[in-house]
Amino acid sequence: IRLAAPGFRFRFHPEFRLRSLLRRRRMAAAAGTARQAGAAPRVGLLYDQRMLAHAPAGKKEKETPERLRAIWRKLAAEGVTSRCVGMRAKVAKEKYIASVHARKHVDLIRKISSKDSSDLKKTAKKFDSVYFSKGSSESAFLAAGSVIEVAEKVAAGELSSAIALVRPPGHHAEHSKPMGFCLFNNVAIAANYLLNERPDLGINKILIVDWDVHHGNGTQNMFYSDPRVLFFSVHRYDYGRFYPYEADASHVFIGDETGRGYNINVPWEHAKCGDADYVAAWDHVLLPVAEAFDPDIILLSAGFDAARGDHMGDCCITPNGYALLLTKLLGFAKGRIVMALEGGYNPESIANSVCACAKVLLGDKFTLNSPEMQPFESTWRVIQMVRDELKTYWPVLSSKLPENVSLRSTPSY
């Protein structure tokens, strides 16, 4: 793996360079042991056509079944599906969903598909950016159950990692309402299940990484006071002018009570952020904190609407950019990573990006040739603000950022 393209000019702090070296050595040693034993990664891949039944009535909706179909076609064409452990969705038990959602909310989603089309539309209008169809109830329960299923198997060591191709997505869903295409908060349900329903699996600390271009507001709120969950969201914020248009996507929202410091927001100020910006956020915020936190498992809210070509996010992460971000996470939690699909609305972009990530989990090599490997000036400023806000809780963030870094000017509109 070549981690930087020619001309990539980040300069890393000596302490972080040493930590990175030690982590790479641990990863290399683990990989060497696996190769000696002849073991290949057992990567779970969950896909179930029943989740295609959640479908909009018109053409204006962006969250459609074609998202999953495009991903599956790409994975099959690249030979990825045959290399993974195939899995089928399971319906989540209501008691597990009710661990993070209000009973009234669970009842709404369970009953919604029994309504006629006019009632479906009327009900949807009561909420922010959602739609309902005859297949919504089953799809929502399957999506939640699927993430539980793969997370449980990764936590138990039956799989080294897993990808849950689920829809509807989940990270916007709040305790008592659906929101932003999301009906149940799939990742939050799975995290709560591992922490509170399966103590025998030894999962005491969970890192949730949300790289969807939109803030994971629902997940943040569900664990805002819980120090067992380190929640990290990197997203467009645009000073509150980007969906979900809420102030709590700001970097100053860092958790509450015993959870202070365990909620990390990296809020981009504008569009066009790409590989270099996300790598900078990883290297100077996420990775140092993750090393100090030392999670037992990583749940990845894997939205791909920050991908190049996705006009909803209007950002520029390349498929191999996503592959690099994922590679950098493999040094934690013994590589136990669960990817749960969130957003991503350009079928080609999401398919290529998921495929690149799947190949990383399978152990394939890749080369990052990003045309612009310089972060924006605003990125450096945002990262410094995030570090300043959190350094009391994570002393590793107290050191100065590298100086004389080559930066790009803020894009003009």
Coordinates of C-alpha atoms in Angstrom, one line a residue:
I1 CA 0.0 0.0 0.0
R2 CA 1.4 3.4 -0.9
L3 CA -0.1 5.8 1.6
A4 CA 0.7 9.0 -0.2
A5 CA 0.9 10.2 -3.8
P6 CA 3.9 12.0 -5.1
G7 CA 3.8 15.6 -3.9
F8 CA 1.9 14.8 -0.7
R9 CA 3.4 17.3 1.7
F10 CA 2.0 16.7 5.2
R11 CA 4.7 16.9 7.9
F12 CA 3.9 14.9 10.9
H13 CA 4.7 15.7 14.6
P14 CA 7.5 13.4 15.8
E15 CA 5.4 11.9 18.6
F16 CA 2.6 11.0 16.2
R17 CA 5.2 9.6 13.7
L18 CA 6.5 7.3 16.5
R19 CA 3.0 6.1 17.5
S20 CA 2.2 5.4 13.8
L21 CA 5.4 3.4 13.4
L22 CA 4.6 1.3 16.5
R23 CA 1.0 0.7 15.2
R24 CA 2.3 -0.3 11.8
R25 CA 4.7 -2.7 13.4
R26 CA 1.8 -4.3 15.4
M27 CA -0.3 -4.6 12.2
A28 CA 2.6 -6.1 10.3
A29 CA 3.3 -8.6 13.0
A30 CA -0.3 -9.6 13.1
A31 CA -0.5 -9.9 9.4
G32 CA 2.7 -12.0 9.3
T33 CA 1.3 -14.4 11.9
A34 CA -1.9 -14.8 9.9
R35 CA 0.1 -15.4 6.7
Q36 CA 2.2 -18.0 8.4
A37 CA -0.8 -19.8 9.6
G38 CA -2.3 -19.7 6.1
A39 CA -5.3 -17.7 7.4
A40 CA -7.2 -15.4 5.1
P41 CA -9.5 -12.7 6.4
R42 CA -13.0 -13.9 6.9
V43 CA -15.1 -10.9 5.7
G44 CA -18.8 -11.1 6.2
L45 CA -21.0 -9.6 3.4
L46 CA -24.6 -9.2 4.1
Y47 CA -27.0 -8.5 1.3
D48 CA -30.7 -9.3 1.1
Q49 CA -33.1 -8.4 -1.7
R50 CA -35.9 -8.0 0.8
M51 CA -34.5 -4.6 1.7
L52 CA -35.1 -3.4 -1.9
A53 CA -38.9 -3.4 -1.0
H54 CA -38.5 0.0 0.7
A55 CA -39.0 2.1 -2.4
P56 CA -40.3 5.6 -3.2
A57 CA -43.4 6.2 -5.2
G58 CA -41.9 8.9 -7.4
K59 CA -38.6 9.6 -9.0
K60 CA -37.6 12.6 -6.9
E61 CA -36.3 10.6 -4.0
K62 CA -32.5 10.0 -3.8
E63 CA -32.6 7.0 -1.4
T64 CA -33.7 4.2 -3.8
P65 CA -33.2 0.4 -4.1
E66 CA -30.8 1.0 -7.0
R67 CA -28.2 2.0 -4.5
L68 CA -27.9 -1.6 -3.3
R69 CA -28.3 -3.1 -6.7
A70 CA -25.4 -1.0 -8.0
I71 CA -23.1 -2.0 -5.2
W72 CA -24.0 -5.7 -5.6
R73 CA -23.4 -5.7 -9.3
K74 CA -20.0 -4.1 -8.8
L75 CA -18.9 -6.5 -6.1
A76 CA -20.0 -9.5 -8.1
A77 CA -18.2 -8.2 -11.3
E78 CA -15.0 -7.7 -9.3
G79 CA -15.2 -11.1 -7.7
V80 CA -15.6 -9.8 -4.2
T81 CA -18.8 -11.6 -3.4
S82 CA -17.2 -15.0 -3.9
R83 CA -14.4 -14.1 -1.6
C84 CA -16.6 -13.1 1.3
V85 CA -18.8 -15.0 3.7
G86 CA -22.3 -14.5 2.4
M87 CA -24.9 -13.6 5.0
R88 CA -28.7 -13.1 4.9
A89 CA -30.6 -10.5 6.8
K90 CA -32.4 -11.2 10.1
V91 CA -35.3 -9.3 11.5
A92 CA -34.4 -7.4 14.7
K93 CA -36.3 -8.2 17.9
E94 CA -38.4 -5.2 19.0
K95 CA -36.8 -5.2 22.4
Y96 CA -33.4 -4.5 20.9
I97 CA -34.7 -1.6 18.8
A98 CA -36.6 -0.3 21.8
S99 CA -33.3 -0.1 23.7
V100 CA -32.5 3.1 21.7
H101 CA -35.9 4.1 20.3
A102 CA -39.2 5.1 22.0
R103 CA -41.9 2.5 22.0
K104 CA -44.2 4.8 20.0
H105 CA -41.5 5.1 17.3
V106 CA -41.1 1.3 17.1
D107 CA -44.8 0.9 16.8
L108 CA -45.1 3.5 14.1
I109 CA -42.5 1.8 11.9
R110 CA -43.9 -1.7 12.5
K111 CA -47.4 -0.7 11.5
I112 CA -46.6 1.9 8.7
S113 CA -46.7 -0.5 5.8
S114 CA -50.2 -1.6 6.6
K115 CA -51.5 1.9 5.6
D116 CA -52.8 2.8 2.2
S117 CA -50.8 5.0 -0.1
S118 CA -52.5 8.2 0.8
D119 CA -51.9 7.6 4.6
L120 CA -48.3 6.7 3.9
K121 CA -47.8 10.1 2.3
K122 CA -49.6 12.0 5.0
T123 CA -47.6 10.2 7.7
A124 CA -44.3 10.9 6.0
K125 CA -45.1 14.6 5.8
K126 CA -45.1 14.8 9.6
F127 CA -41.3 14.1 9.6
D128 CA -38.2 15.5 8.0
S129 CA -37.1 14.0 4.7
V130 CA -38.5 10.5 4.9
Y131 CA -40.9 8.4 2.8
F132 CA -42.8 5.2 3.5
S133 CA -43.9 2.4 1.3
K134 CA -45.5 -1.1 1.6
G135 CA -42.0 -2.5 2.1
S136 CA -40.7 0.0 4.6
S137 CA -41.6 -1.9 7.8
E138 CA -39.9 -5.2 6.8
S139 CA -36.9 -3.4 5.4
A140 CA -36.4 -1.3 8.5
F141 CA -36.5 -4.3 10.8
L142 CA -34.2 -6.2 8.5
A143 CA -31.7 -3.4 8.4
A144 CA -31.5 -3.1 12.1
G145 CA -31.3 -6.9 12.6
S146 CA -28.6 -7.2 9.9
V147 CA -26.2 -4.8 11.6
I148 CA -26.8 -6.6 14.9
E149 CA -26.1 -9.9 13.2
V150 CA -22.8 -8.9 11.6
A151 CA -21.6 -7.0 14.7
E152 CA -22.2 -10.0 16.9
K153 CA -20.3 -12.4 14.6
V154 CA -17.3 -10.0 14.3
A155 CA -17.3 -9.4 18.1
A156 CA -17.4 -13.2 18.7
G157 CA -14.5 -13.7 16.4
E158 CA -16.4 -15.8 13.8
L159 CA -15.6 -13.1 11.2
S160 CA -12.6 -10.8 11.1
S161 CA -14.7 -7.9 9.7
A162 CA -18.0 -7.4 7.9
I163 CA -20.0 -5.3 5.6
A164 CA -23.8 -4.8 6.0
L165 CA -25.4 -3.6 2.8
V166 CA -28.5 -2.3 4.4
R167 CA -31.3 0.2 3.7
P168 CA -33.0 2.3 4.9
P169 CA -30.0 3.9 6.5
G170 CA -29.9 4.9 10.1
H171 CA -27.7 7.6 11.5
H172 CA -30.2 10.4 11.4
A173 CA -33.0 8.5 13.1
E174 CA -33.6 10.0 16.6
H175 CA -34.9 8.3 19.7
S176 CA -38.5 9.2 18.9
K177 CA -38.7 10.0 15.2
P178 CA -37.4 8.9 11.8
M179 CA -35.4 11.5 9.9
G180 CA -33.3 12.1 6.8
F181 CA -34.2 8.8 4.9
C182 CA -33.5 6.9 8.2
L183 CA -36.2 4.9 10.0
F184 CA -34.2 3.0 12.7
N185 CA -30.7 3.9 13.9
N186 CA -29.1 0.6 12.8
V187 CA -25.6 1.3 14.2
A188 CA -26.8 2.6 17.5
I189 CA -29.0 -0.4 18.0
A190 CA -26.1 -2.8 17.3
A191 CA -23.8 -0.8 19.6
N192 CA -26.3 -1.0 22.4
Y193 CA -26.8 -4.7 21.8
L194 CA -23.1 -5.5 22.1
L195 CA -22.7 -3.4 25.2
N196 CA -25.8 -4.3 27.2
E197 CA -27.1 -7.6 25.8
R198 CA -23.9 -9.6 25.2
P199 CA -21.5 -8.8 28.0
D200 CA -20.0 -12.3 27.4
L201 CA -18.4 -11.0 24.2
G202 CA -16.2 -8.7 26.1
I203 CA -17.1 -5.5 24.1
N204 CA -16.7 -2.7 26.7
K205 CA -15.6 0.1 24.5
I206 CA -16.9 0.9 21.0
L207 CA -15.6 3.4 18.5
I208 CA -18.3 4.6 16.0
V209 CA -16.8 6.4 13.0
D210 CA -19.3 8.2 10.8
W211 CA -17.8 9.4 7.6
D212 CA -21.2 10.1 5.9
V213 CA -21.2 13.7 4.5
H214 CA -24.1 14.5 6.8
H215 CA -23.8 14.7 10.6
G216 CA -24.8 11.6 12.5
N217 CA -27.2 13.5 14.7
G218 CA -29.2 10.5 15.9
T219 CA -26.2 8.5 16.9
Q220 CA -24.6 11.4 18.7
N221 CA -27.7 12.0 20.8
M222 CA -28.1 8.4 21.8
F223 CA -24.6 8.1 23.3
Y224 CA -23.9 11.7 24.2
S225 CA -23.4 10.9 27.9
D226 CA -22.0 7.4 27.5
P227 CA -18.1 7.1 27.9
R228 CA -18.3 3.5 26.6
V229 CA -18.9 4.9 23.1
L230 CA -16.5 7.2 21.3
F231 CA -18.5 8.8 18.5
F232 CA -16.6 10.5 15.7
S233 CA -18.4 12.3 12.9
V234 CA -16.7 14.2 10.0
H235 CA -19.2 16.0 7.9
R236 CA -20.2 19.2 6.0
Y237 CA -21.5 21.8 8.4
D238 CA -21.2 25.0 6.4
Y239 CA -21.9 27.0 9.6
G240 CA -25.2 25.2 10.1
R241 CA -26.4 25.6 6.5
F242 CA -26.0 22.0 5.5
Y243 CA -28.4 19.2 6.4
P244 CA -29.5 18.4 9.1
Y245 CA -29.1 22.2 9.8
E246 CA -28.5 21.7 13.5
A247 CA -26.0 23.5 15.7
D248 CA -25.1 20.4 17.5
A249 CA -23.0 19.3 14.5
S250 CA -20.5 21.9 15.6
H251 CA -17.1 21.0 17.1
V252 CA -18.1 22.5 20.5
F253 CA -20.6 19.6 21.1
I254 CA -18.2 17.2 22.8
G255 CA -20.5 15.1 25.1
D256 CA -22.1 15.5 28.5
E257 CA -21.6 14.4 32.0
T258 CA -19.3 11.3 32.1
G259 CA -19.4 11.3 28.3
R260 CA -17.6 14.7 27.9
G261 CA -14.8 14.3 25.4
Y262 CA -16.3 11.2 23.9
N263 CA -18.3 13.0 21.1
I264 CA -16.1 14.4 18.4
N265 CA -17.4 16.5 15.5
V266 CA -15.1 17.6 12.6
P267 CA -17.4 20.1 10.8
W268 CA -16.2 21.1 7.3
E269 CA -17.0 24.7 6.4
H270 CA -17.7 24.1 2.7
A271 CA -17.9 21.7 -0.2
K272 CA -15.1 20.0 -2.2
C273 CA -13.2 18.4 0.7
G274 CA -11.4 15.4 -0.5
D275 CA -8.8 12.7 0.3
A276 CA -6.2 15.1 1.8
D277 CA -8.8 16.8 4.1
Y278 CA -10.1 13.5 5.5
V279 CA -6.6 12.0 5.9
A280 CA -5.6 15.1 7.9
A281 CA -8.7 14.7 10.2
W282 CA -7.7 11.0 10.6
D283 CA -4.0 11.7 11.4
H284 CA -4.5 14.7 13.6
V285 CA -7.7 14.0 15.4
L286 CA -9.2 10.5 15.1
L287 CA -6.2 8.2 15.2
P288 CA -4.5 9.8 18.2
V289 CA -7.7 9.7 20.2
A290 CA -8.6 6.2 19.0
E291 CA -5.2 4.9 20.2
A292 CA -5.8 6.4 23.6
F293 CA -9.4 5.1 23.8
D294 CA -8.3 1.6 22.6
P295 CA -11.7 0.3 21.4
D296 CA -12.8 -3.3 21.4
I297 CA -14.6 -3.0 18.1
I298 CA -15.2 -0.3 15.4
L299 CA -18.7 0.3 14.0
L300 CA -18.4 2.3 10.8
S301 CA -21.4 4.4 9.7
A302 CA -20.3 4.1 6.1
G303 CA -22.1 6.7 4.0
F304 CA -20.5 7.4 0.7
D305 CA -22.2 10.7 -0.2
A306 CA -18.8 12.5 0.3
A307 CA -17.5 10.6 -2.7
R308 CA -16.5 12.3 -5.9
G309 CA -19.4 12.4 -8.2
D310 CA -22.1 12.5 -5.5
H311 CA -23.8 15.8 -6.0
M312 CA -25.7 15.7 -2.8
G313 CA -22.5 15.9 -0.8
D314 CA -20.4 17.8 -3.4
C315 CA -17.2 16.5 -1.9
C316 CA -14.3 14.7 -3.6
I317 CA -13.2 11.5 -1.8
T318 CA -11.9 8.9 -4.3
P319 CA -12.5 5.2 -3.9
N320 CA -8.9 4.7 -2.9
G321 CA -9.2 7.6 -0.5
Y322 CA -11.9 5.6 1.3
A323 CA -9.7 2.6 1.2
L324 CA -6.9 4.6 2.9
L325 CA -9.2 5.9 5.6
L326 CA -10.3 2.3 6.3
T327 CA -6.8 1.0 6.2
K328 CA -5.8 3.4 8.9
L329 CA -8.5 2.0 11.2
L330 CA -7.4 -1.6 10.8
G331 CA -4.7 -0.9 13.4
F332 CA -7.3 -0.7 16.2
A333 CA -9.6 -3.3 17.8
K334 CA -7.6 -6.1 16.3
G335 CA -9.0 -5.1 12.9
R336 CA -12.6 -5.9 14.1
I337 CA -14.6 -3.5 11.9
V338 CA -18.2 -3.5 10.9
M339 CA -19.2 -1.4 8.0
A340 CA -22.9 -0.5 7.9
L341 CA -24.1 1.3 4.8
E342 CA -25.5 4.8 5.4
G343 CA -25.9 7.4 2.6
G344 CA -24.4 7.7 -0.9
Y345 CA -26.7 8.6 -3.8
N346 CA -24.6 8.3 -7.0
P347 CA -24.9 4.6 -7.9
E348 CA -21.5 4.5 -9.6
S349 CA -19.7 6.4 -6.9
I350 CA -21.1 4.4 -4.0
A351 CA -20.5 1.1 -5.9
N352 CA -16.8 1.9 -6.6
S353 CA -16.2 3.2 -3.0
V354 CA -17.8 0.2 -1.3
C355 CA -15.8 -2.1 -3.6
A356 CA -12.5 -0.4 -2.7
C357 CA -13.3 -0.8 1.0
A358 CA -14.3 -4.5 0.6
K359 CA -11.0 -5.2 -1.0
V360 CA -9.1 -3.6 1.9
L361 CA -10.9 -5.8 4.3
L362 CA -10.0 -8.8 2.1
G363 CA -6.3 -7.8 2.3
D364 CA -5.8 -6.4 -1.2
K365 CA -3.2 -3.8 -2.0
F366 CA -4.1 -0.4 -3.5
T367 CA -2.3 2.7 -4.7
L368 CA -3.6 6.2 -3.9
N369 CA -3.1 8.6 -6.7
S370 CA -5.2 11.5 -5.7
P371 CA -4.7 14.6 -8.0
E372 CA -4.8 17.1 -5.1
M373 CA -3.2 15.8 -1.9
Q374 CA -3.2 19.1 -0.1
P375 CA -5.8 20.0 2.5
F376 CA -7.7 23.2 2.4
E377 CA -6.7 26.1 4.7
S378 CA -10.1 25.8 6.3
T379 CA -9.4 22.1 7.1
W380 CA -6.3 23.0 9.0
R381 CA -8.3 25.6 10.9
V382 CA -11.1 23.3 11.8
I383 CA -8.7 20.6 12.9
Q384 CA -7.0 23.0 15.2
M385 CA -10.4 24.1 16.7
V386 CA -11.4 20.5 17.3
R387 CA -8.1 19.7 19.0
D388 CA -8.3 22.8 21.2
E389 CA -11.8 21.8 22.3
L390 CA -10.8 18.3 23.2
K391 CA -7.2 18.5 24.5
T392 CA -8.4 18.7 28.1
Y393 CA -9.9 15.3 27.7
W394 CA -7.3 13.8 25.3
P395 CA -3.9 15.2 26.2
V396 CA -2.5 13.7 23.0
L397 CA -4.1 16.5 21.2
S398 CA -2.2 19.2 23.1
S399 CA 0.8 19.2 20.9
K400 CA 1.2 21.7 18.1
L401 CA 0.1 20.9 14.5
P402 CA 2.9 20.6 11.9
E403 CA 4.0 23.9 10.5
N404 CA 4.9 24.9 7.0
V405 CA 2.2 22.6 5.5
S406 CA 1.2 23.2 1.9
L407 CA -2.5 24.2 1.9
R408 CA -5.1 24.9 -0.7
S409 CA -7.2 28.1 -0.7
T410 CA -10.9 27.8 0.2
P411 CA -12.9 27.1 -2.9
S412 CA -14.9 30.0 -4.4
Y413 CA -18.6 29.7 -5.4

